[in-house]
Coordinates of N, CA and C and ligand atoms in Angstrom, one line a residue:
X1174 N -1.5 -18.6 12.1 CA -2.9 -18.0 12.0 C -3.0 -17.1 10.7
X1175 N -1.9 -16.3 10.5 CA -1.9 -15.5 9.2 C -1.6 -16.5 8.1
X1176 N -2.5 -16.6 7.2 CA -2.3 -17.6 6.1 C -2.3 -17.0 4.7
X1177 N -2.3 -15.7 4.6 CA -2.3 -15.1 3.3 C -0.9 -15.1 2.7
X1178 N -0.8 -15.5 1.4 CA 0.5 -15.4 0.8 C 0.9 -14.0 0.7
X1179 N 2.2 -13.7 0.7 CA 2.6 -12.3 0.6 C 2.3 -11.7 -0.8
X1180 N 2.1 -10.4 -0.8 CA 1.9 -9.6 -2.0 C 3.0 -8.6 -2.2
X1181 N 3.6 -8.6 -3.4 CA 4.6 -7.5 -3.7 C 3.9 -6.6 -4.7
X1182 N 3.9 -5.3 -4.3 CA 3.2 -4.3 -5.1 C 4.2 -3.2 -5.5
X1183 N 4.8 -3.3 -6.7 CA 5.7 -2.2 -7.2 C 5.0 -0.9 -7.3
X1184 N 5.6 0.2 -6.8 CA 5.0 1.5 -6.9 C 5.5 2.3 -8.2
X1185 N 4.5 2.7 -9.0 CA 4.9 3.3 -10.2 C 5.5 4.7 -10.1
X1186 N 5.5 5.2 -8.8 CA 6.1 6.5 -8.6 C 7.6 6.5 -9.1
X1187 N 8.2 5.3 -9.0 CA 9.6 5.2 -9.5 C 9.7 4.7 -10.9
X1188 N 8.6 4.5 -11.6 CA 8.7 4.0 -13.0 C 9.0 5.2 -13.9
X1189 N 9.3 4.9 -15.2 CA 9.5 5.9 -16.2 C 8.1 6.2 -16.8
X1190 N 7.6 7.4 -16.5 CA 6.2 7.7 -16.9 C 6.1 7.9 -18.4
X1191 N 7.2 8.2 -19.1 CA 7.1 8.3 -20.5 C 6.8 7.0 -21.2
X1192 N 7.1 5.9 -20.4 CA 6.8 4.5 -20.9 C 6.0 3.7 -20.0
X1193 N 4.9 4.4 -19.4 CA 4.2 3.7 -18.3 C 3.6 2.4 -18.7
X1194 N 3.0 2.3 -19.9 CA 2.4 1.0 -20.3 C 3.4 -0.1 -20.3
X1195 N 4.6 0.2 -20.9 CA 5.7 -0.8 -21.0 C 6.1 -1.2 -19.6
X1196 N 6.3 -0.2 -18.8 CA 6.7 -0.4 -17.4 C 5.8 -1.4 -16.7
X1197 N 4.5 -1.1 -16.8 CA 3.4 -2.0 -16.2 C 3.5 -3.4 -16.7
X1198 N 3.6 -3.5 -18.1 CA 3.7 -4.8 -18.6 C 4.9 -5.6 -18.2
X1199 N 6.0 -4.8 -18.0 CA 7.3 -5.4 -17.6 C 7.2 -6.0 -16.1
X1200 N 6.6 -5.1 -15.2 CA 6.6 -5.6 -13.8 C 5.6 -6.8 -13.7
X1201 N 4.5 -6.7 -14.5 CA 3.5 -7.8 -14.5 C 4.2 -9.1 -14.9
X1202 N 5.0 -9.0 -16.0 CA 5.7 -10.2 -16.5 C 6.8 -10.7 -15.5
X1203 N 7.3 -9.7 -14.7 CA 8.3 -10.0 -13.8 C 7.8 -10.6 -12.5
X1204 N 6.5 -10.8 -12.4 CA 6.0 -11.4 -11.2 C 5.3 -10.6 -10.1
X1205 N 5.1 -9.3 -10.4 CA 4.4 -8.4 -9.5 C 3.0 -8.9 -9.2
X1206 N 2.5 -8.8 -8.0 CA 1.2 -9.2 -7.6 C 0.1 -8.1 -7.8
X1207 N 0.5 -6.9 -7.4 CA -0.4 -5.7 -7.6 C 0.5 -4.6 -8.1
X1208 N -0.2 -3.5 -8.5 CA 0.5 -2.3 -8.9 C 0.1 -1.2 -7.8
X1209 N 1.0 -0.5 -7.2 CA 0.7 0.5 -6.2 C 0.8 1.9 -7.0
X1210 N -0.2 2.7 -6.8 CA -0.3 4.0 -7.5 C -0.4 5.1 -6.5
X1211 N 0.6 6.0 -6.5 CA 0.7 7.1 -5.5 C 0.1 8.3 -6.0
X1212 N -1.0 8.8 -5.4 CA -1.7 10.0 -5.8 C -1.3 11.1 -4.8
X1213 N -0.7 12.2 -5.3 CA -0.3 13.3 -4.4 C -0.8 14.6 -4.9
X1214 N -1.2 15.5 -4.0 CA -2.0 16.7 -4.3 C -1.2 18.0 -4.1
X1215 N 0.0 17.9 -3.6 CA 0.8 19.1 -3.3 C 0.2 19.9 -2.0
X1216 N -0.7 19.2 -1.3 CA -1.2 19.8 -0.1 C -1.0 18.9 1.1
X1217 N -1.6 17.7 0.9 CA -1.4 16.7 2.0 C 0.1 16.3 2.1
X1218 N 0.7 16.2 0.9 CA 2.2 16.0 0.9 C 2.8 17.0 -0.1
X1219 N 4.1 17.3 0.1 CA 4.7 18.4 -0.7 C 5.2 17.8 -2.1
X1220 N 4.3 17.2 -2.8 CA 4.6 16.7 -4.1 C 3.3 16.5 -4.9
X1221 N 3.4 16.6 -6.2 CA 2.3 16.4 -7.1 C 2.5 15.2 -8.0
X1222 N 1.5 14.3 -8.2 CA 1.8 13.2 -9.1 C 0.7 13.1 -10.2
X1223 N -0.4 12.3 -9.9 CA -1.3 12.0 -11.0 C -2.7 11.9 -10.5
X1224 N -3.7 11.7 -11.4 CA -5.1 11.6 -11.0 C -5.7 10.5 -11.7
X1225 N -7.1 10.5 -11.8 CA -7.8 9.3 -12.3 C -7.5 9.0 -13.8
X1226 N -7.1 10.0 -14.5 CA -6.8 9.8 -16.0 C -5.6 8.8 -16.1
X1227 N -4.6 8.9 -15.2 CA -3.5 8.0 -15.3 C -3.9 6.6 -14.8
X1228 N -4.7 6.6 -13.7 CA -5.2 5.3 -13.2 C -6.0 4.6 -14.3
X1229 N -6.7 5.3 -15.1 CA -7.5 4.7 -16.2 C -6.6 4.2 -17.3
X1230 N -5.5 4.9 -17.5 CA -4.5 4.4 -18.5 C -3.8 3.2 -18.0
X1231 N -3.5 3.2 -16.7 CA -2.8 2.0 -16.1 C -3.8 0.8 -16.2
X1232 N -5.0 1.1 -15.9 CA -6.0 0.0 -16.0 C -6.0 -0.7 -17.3
X1233 N -5.8 0.0 -18.4 CA -5.8 -0.5 -19.7 C -4.5 -1.3 -20.0
X1234 N -3.4 -1.1 -19.2 CA -2.1 -1.6 -19.5 C -1.8 -2.8 -18.7
X1235 N -2.5 -3.2 -17.7 CA -2.2 -4.4 -16.9 C -3.5 -5.0 -16.4
X1236 N -3.5 -6.2 -16.1 CA -4.7 -6.9 -15.5 C -4.5 -7.0 -14.0
X1237 N -3.3 -6.6 -13.5 CA -3.1 -6.7 -12.0 C -4.0 -5.7 -11.2
X1238 N -4.3 -6.1 -10.0 CA -5.1 -5.2 -9.1 C -4.3 -3.9 -9.0
X1239 N -5.0 -2.8 -8.9 CA -4.4 -1.5 -8.7 C -4.7 -1.0 -7.3
X1240 N -3.6 -0.8 -6.6 CA -3.7 -0.4 -5.2 C -3.4 1.1 -5.1
X1241 N -4.5 1.9 -5.0 CA -4.4 3.3 -5.2 C -4.3 4.0 -3.8
X1242 N -3.2 4.7 -3.6 CA -2.8 5.3 -2.3 C -3.0 6.8 -2.5
X1243 N -4.1 7.3 -1.8 CA -4.4 8.8 -2.0 C -3.8 9.6 -0.9
X1244 N -2.8 10.3 -1.2 CA -2.1 11.3 -0.3 C -2.6 12.7 -0.6
X1245 N -3.9 12.8 -0.4 CA -4.6 14.1 -0.7 C -5.5 14.5 0.4
X1246 N -5.8 15.8 0.5 CA -6.8 16.3 1.4 C -8.2 16.0 0.9
X1247 N -9.1 15.9 1.7 CA -10.5 15.7 1.4 C -10.7 14.5 0.3
X1248 N -10.1 13.4 0.6 CA -10.1 12.3 -0.4 C -11.5 11.9 -0.7
X1249 N -12.5 12.1 0.1 CA -13.9 11.7 -0.1 C -14.4 12.4 -1.4
X1250 N -13.8 13.5 -1.8 CA -14.3 14.2 -3.0 C -13.9 13.4 -4.3
X1251 N -12.9 12.5 -4.2 CA -12.4 11.8 -5.4 C -12.5 10.3 -5.4
X1252 N -13.0 9.7 -4.3 CA -13.0 8.3 -4.2 C -13.8 7.7 -5.4
X1253 N -14.9 8.2 -5.7 CA -15.7 7.5 -6.8 C -15.0 7.7 -8.2
X1254 N -14.3 8.8 -8.4 CA -13.6 9.0 -9.7 C -12.5 7.9 -9.8
X1255 N -11.8 7.6 -8.7 CA -10.7 6.7 -8.8 C -11.2 5.2 -8.9
X1256 N -12.4 4.9 -8.3 CA -12.9 3.6 -8.5 C -13.4 3.4 -9.9
X1257 N -14.1 4.5 -10.4 CA -14.5 4.4 -11.8 C -13.4 4.3 -12.8
X1258 N -12.2 4.8 -12.4 CA -11.0 4.7 -13.3 C -10.4 3.4 -13.2
X1259 N -10.8 2.5 -12.2 CA -10.3 1.2 -12.2 C -9.5 0.8 -11.0
X1260 N -9.6 1.6 -9.9 CA -8.9 1.2 -8.7 C -9.5 0.0 -8.1
X1261 N -8.7 -1.0 -7.7 CA -9.2 -2.2 -7.0 C -9.3 -1.9 -5.5
X1262 N -8.3 -1.2 -5.0 CA -8.2 -0.8 -3.6 C -8.1 0.7 -3.6
X1263 N -8.8 1.4 -2.6 CA -8.5 2.8 -2.4 C -8.1 3.0 -1.0
X1264 N -6.9 3.6 -0.8 CA -6.3 3.8 0.5 C -6.4 5.3 0.8
X1265 N -7.0 5.7 1.9 CA -7.1 7.1 2.3 C -6.2 7.3 3.6
X1266 N -5.6 8.4 3.7 CA -4.8 8.7 4.9 C -5.8 9.0 6.1
X1267 N -5.6 8.4 7.2 CA -6.4 8.7 8.4 C -6.4 10.1 8.7
X1268 N -5.2 10.8 8.6 CA -5.0 12.2 9.0 C -5.8 13.1 8.1
X1269 N -6.2 12.6 6.9 CA -6.9 13.5 5.9 C -8.4 13.4 6.0
X1270 N -8.9 12.5 6.9 CA -10.3 12.2 6.9 C -11.0 12.7 8.2
X1271 N -11.9 13.6 8.0 CA -12.6 14.1 9.2 C -13.6 13.1 9.6
X1272 N -14.3 12.4 8.6 CA -15.3 11.4 8.9 C -14.8 10.1 8.3
X1273 N -13.8 9.5 9.0 CA -13.1 8.3 8.4 C -14.1 7.2 8.2
X1274 N -14.9 6.9 9.2 CA -15.9 5.8 9.1 C -16.8 6.0 7.9
X1275 N -17.2 7.2 7.6 CA -18.1 7.4 6.4 C -17.3 7.2 5.1
X1276 N -16.0 7.7 5.1 CA -15.2 7.5 3.9 C -14.9 6.1 3.6
X1277 N -14.7 5.3 4.6 CA -14.5 3.8 4.4 C -15.8 3.2 3.8
X1278 N -16.9 3.6 4.3 CA -18.2 3.1 3.7 C -18.3 3.5 2.3
X1279 N -17.9 4.7 2.0 CA -18.0 5.3 0.6 C -17.2 4.5 -0.4
X1280 N -16.0 4.1 0.1 CA -15.1 3.3 -0.8 C -15.7 2.0 -1.1
X1281 N -16.3 1.3 -0.1 CA -16.9 0.0 -0.3 C -18.1 0.1 -1.1
X1282 N -18.9 1.1 -0.9 CA -20.1 1.3 -1.7 C -19.8 1.6 -3.2
X1283 N -18.7 2.2 -3.4 CA -18.3 2.5 -4.8 C -17.7 1.2 -5.5
X1284 N -17.5 0.2 -4.7 CA -17.1 -1.1 -5.2 C -15.6 -1.4 -5.1
X1285 N -14.9 -0.7 -4.3 CA -13.4 -1.0 -4.1 C -13.1 -1.6 -2.7
X1286 N -12.0 -2.2 -2.6 CA -11.5 -2.6 -1.3 C -11.1 -1.3 -0.5
X1287 N -11.4 -1.3 0.8 CA -11.1 -0.1 1.6 C -9.8 -0.3 2.4
X1288 N -8.9 0.7 2.3 CA -7.7 0.7 3.0 C -7.5 2.0 3.7
X1289 N -7.0 2.0 5.0 CA -6.7 3.3 5.7 C -5.2 3.2 5.9
X1290 N -4.6 4.4 5.7 CA -3.1 4.6 5.7 C -2.7 5.4 7.0
X1291 N -1.7 5.0 7.7 CA -1.3 5.7 8.9 C 0.1 6.3 8.6
X1292 N 0.2 7.6 8.8 CA 1.5 8.3 8.8 C 2.4 7.8 9.9
X1293 N 3.7 8.0 9.9 CA 4.6 7.5 10.9 C 4.1 8.0 12.3
X1294 N 3.7 9.2 12.5 CA 3.4 9.7 13.8 C 2.0 9.4 14.3
X1295 N 1.2 8.7 13.4 CA -0.2 8.4 13.8 C -0.2 7.0 14.5
X1296 N -0.8 7.0 15.7 CA -0.9 5.7 16.4 C -1.9 4.7 15.8
X1297 N -1.7 3.4 16.1 CA -2.6 2.4 15.6 C -4.0 2.6 16.1
X1298 N -4.1 3.3 17.3 CA -5.4 3.5 17.9 C -6.4 4.3 17.0
X1299 N -5.8 5.0 16.1 CA -6.7 5.7 15.1 C -7.7 4.8 14.4
X1300 N -7.3 3.4 14.4 CA -8.1 2.5 13.7 C -9.0 1.6 14.6
X1301 N -8.9 1.8 15.9 CA -9.5 0.9 16.9 C -11.0 0.6 16.5
X1302 N -11.7 1.6 16.1 CA -13.2 1.5 15.9 C -13.6 1.3 14.5
X1303 N -12.6 1.2 13.6 CA -12.9 0.9 12.2 C -12.2 -0.3 11.6
X1304 N -11.3 -0.9 12.4 CA -10.5 -2.0 11.9 C -11.4 -3.1 11.2
X1305 N -12.5 -3.4 11.9 CA -13.3 -4.5 11.4 C -14.0 -4.2 10.1
X1306 N -14.0 -2.9 9.7 CA -14.6 -2.5 8.4 C -13.6 -2.5 7.2
X1307 N -12.3 -2.7 7.6 CA -11.3 -2.5 6.6 C -10.9 -3.8 5.8
X1308 N -10.5 -3.6 4.6 CA -9.9 -4.7 3.8 C -8.4 -4.7 3.9
X1309 N -7.9 -3.5 4.3 CA -6.4 -3.4 4.3 C -6.1 -2.2 5.2
X1310 N -4.9 -2.4 5.9 CA -4.3 -1.3 6.7 C -2.9 -1.1 6.1
X1311 N -2.6 0.2 5.9 CA -1.2 0.5 5.4 C -0.4 1.3 6.4
X1312 N 0.7 0.8 6.8 CA 1.6 1.5 7.7 C 2.7 2.1 6.9
X1313 N 2.7 3.5 6.9 CA 3.8 4.2 6.2 C 5.1 4.0 7.0
X1314 N 6.1 3.6 6.3 CA 7.4 3.4 7.0 C 8.4 4.5 6.5
X1315 N 7.8 5.5 5.8 CA 8.5 6.8 5.6 C 7.4 7.9 5.7
X1316 N 7.8 9.1 5.8 CA 6.9 10.2 5.7 C 6.5 10.3 4.2
X1317 N 5.2 10.3 3.9 CA 4.8 10.2 2.5 C 5.2 11.4 1.7
X1318 N 5.4 11.2 0.4 CA 5.7 12.4 -0.5 C 6.7 12.0 -1.5
X1319 N 7.6 11.2 -1.2 CA 8.7 10.9 -2.2 C 9.2 9.4 -2.1
X1320 N 9.6 8.9 -3.2 CA 10.2 7.6 -3.2 C 11.7 7.7 -2.7
X1321 N 12.3 6.6 -2.5 CA 13.7 6.5 -2.2 C 14.2 7.0 -0.8
X1322 N 13.2 7.0 0.2 CA 13.6 7.4 1.5 C 13.9 6.2 2.4
X1323 N 14.5 6.5 3.5 CA 15.0 5.4 4.4 C 13.8 4.9 5.3
X1324 N 13.8 3.6 5.4 CA 12.8 2.8 6.2 C 12.9 3.2 7.7
X1325 N 11.8 3.6 8.3 CA 11.8 4.1 9.7 C 11.6 2.8 10.6
X1326 N 12.6 2.4 11.2 CA 12.6 1.1 12.0 C 11.6 1.1 13.1
X1327 N 11.3 2.3 13.7 CA 10.4 2.3 14.9 C 9.0 2.0 14.5
X1328 N 8.7 1.9 13.2 CA 7.3 1.5 12.7 C 7.1 0.0 12.9
X1329 N 8.2 -0.8 13.2 CA 8.0 -2.2 13.3 C 7.0 -2.5 14.5
X1330 N 7.1 -1.7 15.6 CA 6.2 -1.9 16.7 C 4.8 -1.7 16.3
X1331 N 4.5 -0.7 15.5 CA 3.2 -0.4 15.1 C 2.6 -1.5 14.2
X1332 N 3.5 -2.1 13.4 CA 3.1 -3.2 12.5 C 2.7 -4.4 13.4
X1333 N 3.5 -4.6 14.4 CA 3.3 -5.8 15.4 C 2.0 -5.6 16.1
X1334 N 1.7 -4.4 16.6 CA 0.4 -4.1 17.3 C -0.8 -4.4 16.4
X1335 N -0.7 -3.9 15.2 CA -1.8 -4.0 14.2 C -2.0 -5.5 13.9
X1336 N -0.9 -6.2 13.7 CA -1.0 -7.7 13.4 C -1.7 -8.4 14.5
X1337 N -1.3 -8.0 15.8 CA -2.0 -8.7 16.9 C -3.5 -8.4 16.9
X1338 N -3.9 -7.1 16.7 CA -5.3 -6.8 16.7 C -6.0 -7.5 15.6
X1339 N -5.4 -7.6 14.4 CA -6.1 -8.3 13.3 C -6.3 -9.7 13.6
X1340 N -5.3 -10.4 14.2 CA -5.4 -11.8 14.5 C -6.3 -12.0 15.7
X1341 N -6.2 -11.2 16.7 CA -7.1 -11.4 17.9 C -8.5 -11.3 17.5
X1342 N -8.8 -10.4 16.6 CA -10.2 -10.1 16.2 C -10.7 -11.1 15.1
X1343 N -9.8 -11.9 14.6 CA -10.1 -12.9 13.6 C -10.4 -12.2 12.3
X1344 N -9.8 -11.1 12.0 CA -10.1 -10.3 10.7 C -9.2 -10.8 9.6
X1345 N -9.7 -10.5 8.4 CA -8.9 -10.9 7.2 C -8.2 -9.8 6.5
X1346 N -8.2 -8.6 7.2 CA -7.5 -7.4 6.6 C -6.1 -7.7 6.3
X1347 N -5.6 -7.2 5.1 CA -4.2 -7.3 4.8 C -3.5 -6.2 5.5
X1348 N -2.2 -6.4 5.9 CA -1.4 -5.4 6.6 C -0.2 -5.1 5.7
X1349 N -0.2 -3.9 5.2 CA 0.7 -3.4 4.1 C 1.7 -2.4 4.7
X1350 N 2.9 -2.4 4.1 CA 3.9 -1.4 4.5 C 4.4 -0.7 3.2
X1351 N 4.8 0.5 3.4 CA 5.1 1.4 2.2 C 6.2 2.4 2.6
X1352 N 7.3 2.3 1.9 CA 8.4 3.3 2.1 C 9.7 2.6 2.6
X1353 N 10.7 2.7 1.7 CA 12.0 2.2 2.1 C 12.0 0.7 2.2
X1354 N 11.1 0.0 1.5 CA 11.1 -1.4 1.5 C 12.1 -1.9 0.5
X1355 N 13.0 -2.8 1.0 CA 14.1 -3.3 0.1 C 14.3 -4.7 0.5
X1356 N 15.2 -5.4 -0.2 CA 15.5 -6.8 0.2 C 16.1 -6.9 1.6
X1357 N 16.7 -5.7 2.0 CA 17.3 -5.8 3.4 C 16.4 -5.3 4.5
X1358 N 15.3 -4.6 4.2 CA 14.3 -4.2 5.2 C 13.1 -5.1 5.3
X1359 N 12.7 -5.7 4.1 CA 11.4 -6.4 4.0 C 11.3 -7.5 5.1
X1360 N 12.4 -8.2 5.4 CA 12.3 -9.3 6.3 C 11.8 -8.8 7.7
X1361 N 12.3 -7.6 8.1 CA 11.9 -7.2 9.5 C 10.4 -6.8 9.5
X1362 N 9.9 -6.2 8.4 CA 8.5 -5.8 8.3 C 7.7 -7.1 8.3
X1363 N 8.1 -8.1 7.5 CA 7.4 -9.4 7.5 C 7.4 -10.1 8.8
X1364 N 8.5 -10.1 9.5 CA 8.5 -10.7 10.8 C 7.6 -10.0 11.8
X1365 N 7.5 -8.7 11.7 CA 6.6 -8.0 12.5 C 5.1 -8.2 12.2
X1366 N 4.8 -8.8 11.0 CA 3.5 -9.1 10.7 C 2.9 -8.6 9.4
X1367 N 3.7 -7.8 8.7 CA 3.2 -7.3 7.4 C 3.1 -8.5 6.4
X1368 N 2.1 -8.4 5.5 CA 1.9 -9.4 4.5 C 1.9 -8.9 3.1
X1369 N 1.9 -7.5 3.0 CA 1.7 -6.9 1.7 C 2.8 -5.7 1.6
X1370 N 3.6 -5.7 0.5 CA 4.8 -4.8 0.5 C 4.8 -4.0 -0.7
X1371 N 4.8 -2.7 -0.5 CA 5.0 -1.7 -1.6 C 6.5 -1.5 -1.8
X1372 N 7.0 -1.5 -3.0 CA 8.4 -1.2 -3.3 C 8.5 -0.4 -4.6
X1373 N 9.0 0.8 -4.5 CA 9.2 1.7 -5.6 C 10.6 1.5 -6.1
X1374 N 11.6 2.2 -5.5 CA 13.0 2.1 -5.9 C 13.6 0.7 -6.0
X1375 N 13.2 -0.1 -5.0 CA 13.7 -1.5 -5.0 C 13.4 -2.3 -6.2
X1376 N 12.3 -1.9 -6.9 CA 11.9 -2.7 -8.1 C 12.3 -1.8 -9.4
X1377 N 11.7 -0.6 -9.5 CA 11.9 0.2 -10.7 C 13.4 0.7 -10.8
X1378 N 14.1 0.7 -9.7 CA 15.5 1.2 -9.7 C 16.4 0.0 -10.1
X1379 N 15.9 -1.2 -10.2 CA 16.7 -2.3 -10.5 C 16.8 -2.6 -12.0
X1380 N 17.9 -3.2 -12.4 CA 18.0 -3.5 -13.8 C 17.1 -4.6 -14.2
X1381 N 17.0 -5.6 -13.4 CA 16.2 -6.8 -13.6 C 15.0 -6.9 -12.7
X1382 N 13.8 -6.5 -13.2 CA 12.6 -6.4 -12.3 C 12.3 -7.8 -11.7
X1383 N 12.4 -8.8 -12.5 CA 12.0 -10.2 -12.0 C 13.0 -10.6 -10.9
X1384 N 14.2 -10.3 -11.0 CA 15.2 -10.6 -10.0 C 14.9 -9.8 -8.7
X1385 N 14.6 -8.5 -8.9 CA 14.3 -7.7 -7.7 C 13.0 -8.1 -7.0
X1386 N 12.0 -8.5 -7.7 CA 10.7 -8.9 -7.1 C 11.0 -10.3 -6.4
X1387 N 11.7 -11.2 -7.0 CA 12.0 -12.5 -6.5 C 12.8 -12.3 -5.1
X1388 N 13.8 -11.4 -5.2 CA 14.6 -11.2 -3.9 C 13.7 -10.7 -2.8
X1389 N 12.8 -9.8 -3.1 CA 11.9 -9.3 -2.1 C 11.0 -10.4 -1.5
X1390 N 10.4 -11.2 -2.5 CA 9.5 -12.2 -2.1 C 10.2 -13.3 -1.2
X1391 N 11.4 -13.6 -1.6 CA 12.2 -14.6 -0.9 C 12.5 -14.2 0.5
X1392 N 12.9 -12.9 0.7 CA 13.3 -12.4 2.0 C 12.0 -12.3 2.9
X1393 N 10.9 -11.9 2.3 CA 9.7 -11.8 3.1 C 9.2 -13.2 3.5
X1394 N 9.2 -14.1 2.5 CA 8.7 -15.5 2.8 C 9.6 -16.1 3.9
X1395 N 10.9 -15.9 3.8 CA 11.8 -16.5 4.8 C 11.5 -16.0 6.2
X1396 N 11.3 -14.7 6.3 CA 11.0 -14.1 7.6 C 9.7 -14.6 8.1
X1397 N 8.7 -14.7 7.2 CA 7.4 -15.2 7.7 C 7.4 -16.6 8.1
X1398 N 8.2 -17.4 7.3 CA 8.3 -18.9 7.7 C 9.0 -19.0 9.0
X1399 N 10.0 -18.3 9.3 CA 10.7 -18.3 10.6 C 9.8 -18.0 11.7
X1400 N 8.8 -17.1 11.4 CA 7.9 -16.6 12.4 C 6.6 -17.4 12.4
X1401 N 6.5 -18.4 11.6 CA 5.3 -19.3 11.5 C 4.1 -18.7 10.8
X1402 N 4.4 -17.7 10.0 CA 3.3 -17.0 9.3 C 3.1 -17.4 7.8
X1403 N 4.1 -18.2 7.4 CA 4.1 -18.6 5.9 C 2.9 -19.4 5.5
X1404 N 2.3 -19.0 4.4 CA 1.1 -19.7 3.9 C 1.4 -21.0 3.2
X1405 N 2.6 -21.1 2.8 CA 3.1 -22.3 2.0 C 2.6 -22.3 0.6
X1406 N 2.5 -21.2 0.0 CA 2.1 -21.1 -1.4 C 1.7 -19.8 -1.7
Ligands
DX5_935 C1 5.8 7.5 -0.6 C2 4.9 6.6 -1.5 C3 5.5 5.3 -1.7 C4 6.8 5.4 -2.6 C5 7.7 4.3 -2.1 O1 5.1 8.7 -0.3 O2 3.7 6.4 -0.8 O3 4.6 4.4 -2.3 O4 6.6 5.2 -3.9 O5 8.9 4.4 -2.7 P1 10.2 3.6 -2.1 O6 9.9 2.1 -2.2 O7 11.3 4.0 -3.0 O8 10.4 4.1 -0.7
ZN936 ZN1 2.4 4.7 -1.5

């Protein structure tokens, strides 16, 4: 039933920011499907990263879709800035949105794909009444804030629940995972039903980006094929 080819989205959090343009061109040439951009405000998460200015610079350096992950409080204040800067997808944390339904509509009206992100402790039920409005769901497999953390295995159940809901309702939403994704963990996430994979350290920490992306894609496709989810191209 799931027929979408898998997407590998390197996270620039682990890139060399002094050479961001080169890094983006390198992962694009290495076969990345999307670029994942982690925005942190030092309040929702204990780290600070970047804003629309950097998204706009990234937009000029690659033609790949930009998957912008807002780990910020009151994301509704900045949605249109990030879309104007070139975000293809805007992901907001469910925990940061008082009026989640309204914020999803705002993202779509601004012209981007709408994604809602769930922290590890947030149940899938947070999405029951908005799932049909989403282009993408992101299940965090670490507590957000930093790259290089360990994949939380208990999130596999949540991925499986969301995959079941998406399929049962006949939705086209992508199901993404973020945090601790490597060639050794991606297969389990794919078998549970994820089709879109963020990888920071596993790509930018590797010597050979093409080899790293290929290893991730092969492991994901193998698990999806075994599970009957492979699109075949
Ligand atoms: C974590 C970020 C992730 C991070 C993933 O807060 O949302 O996108 O860059 O990094 P790795 O793949 O190293 O866990
Ligand atoms: Zn992220």
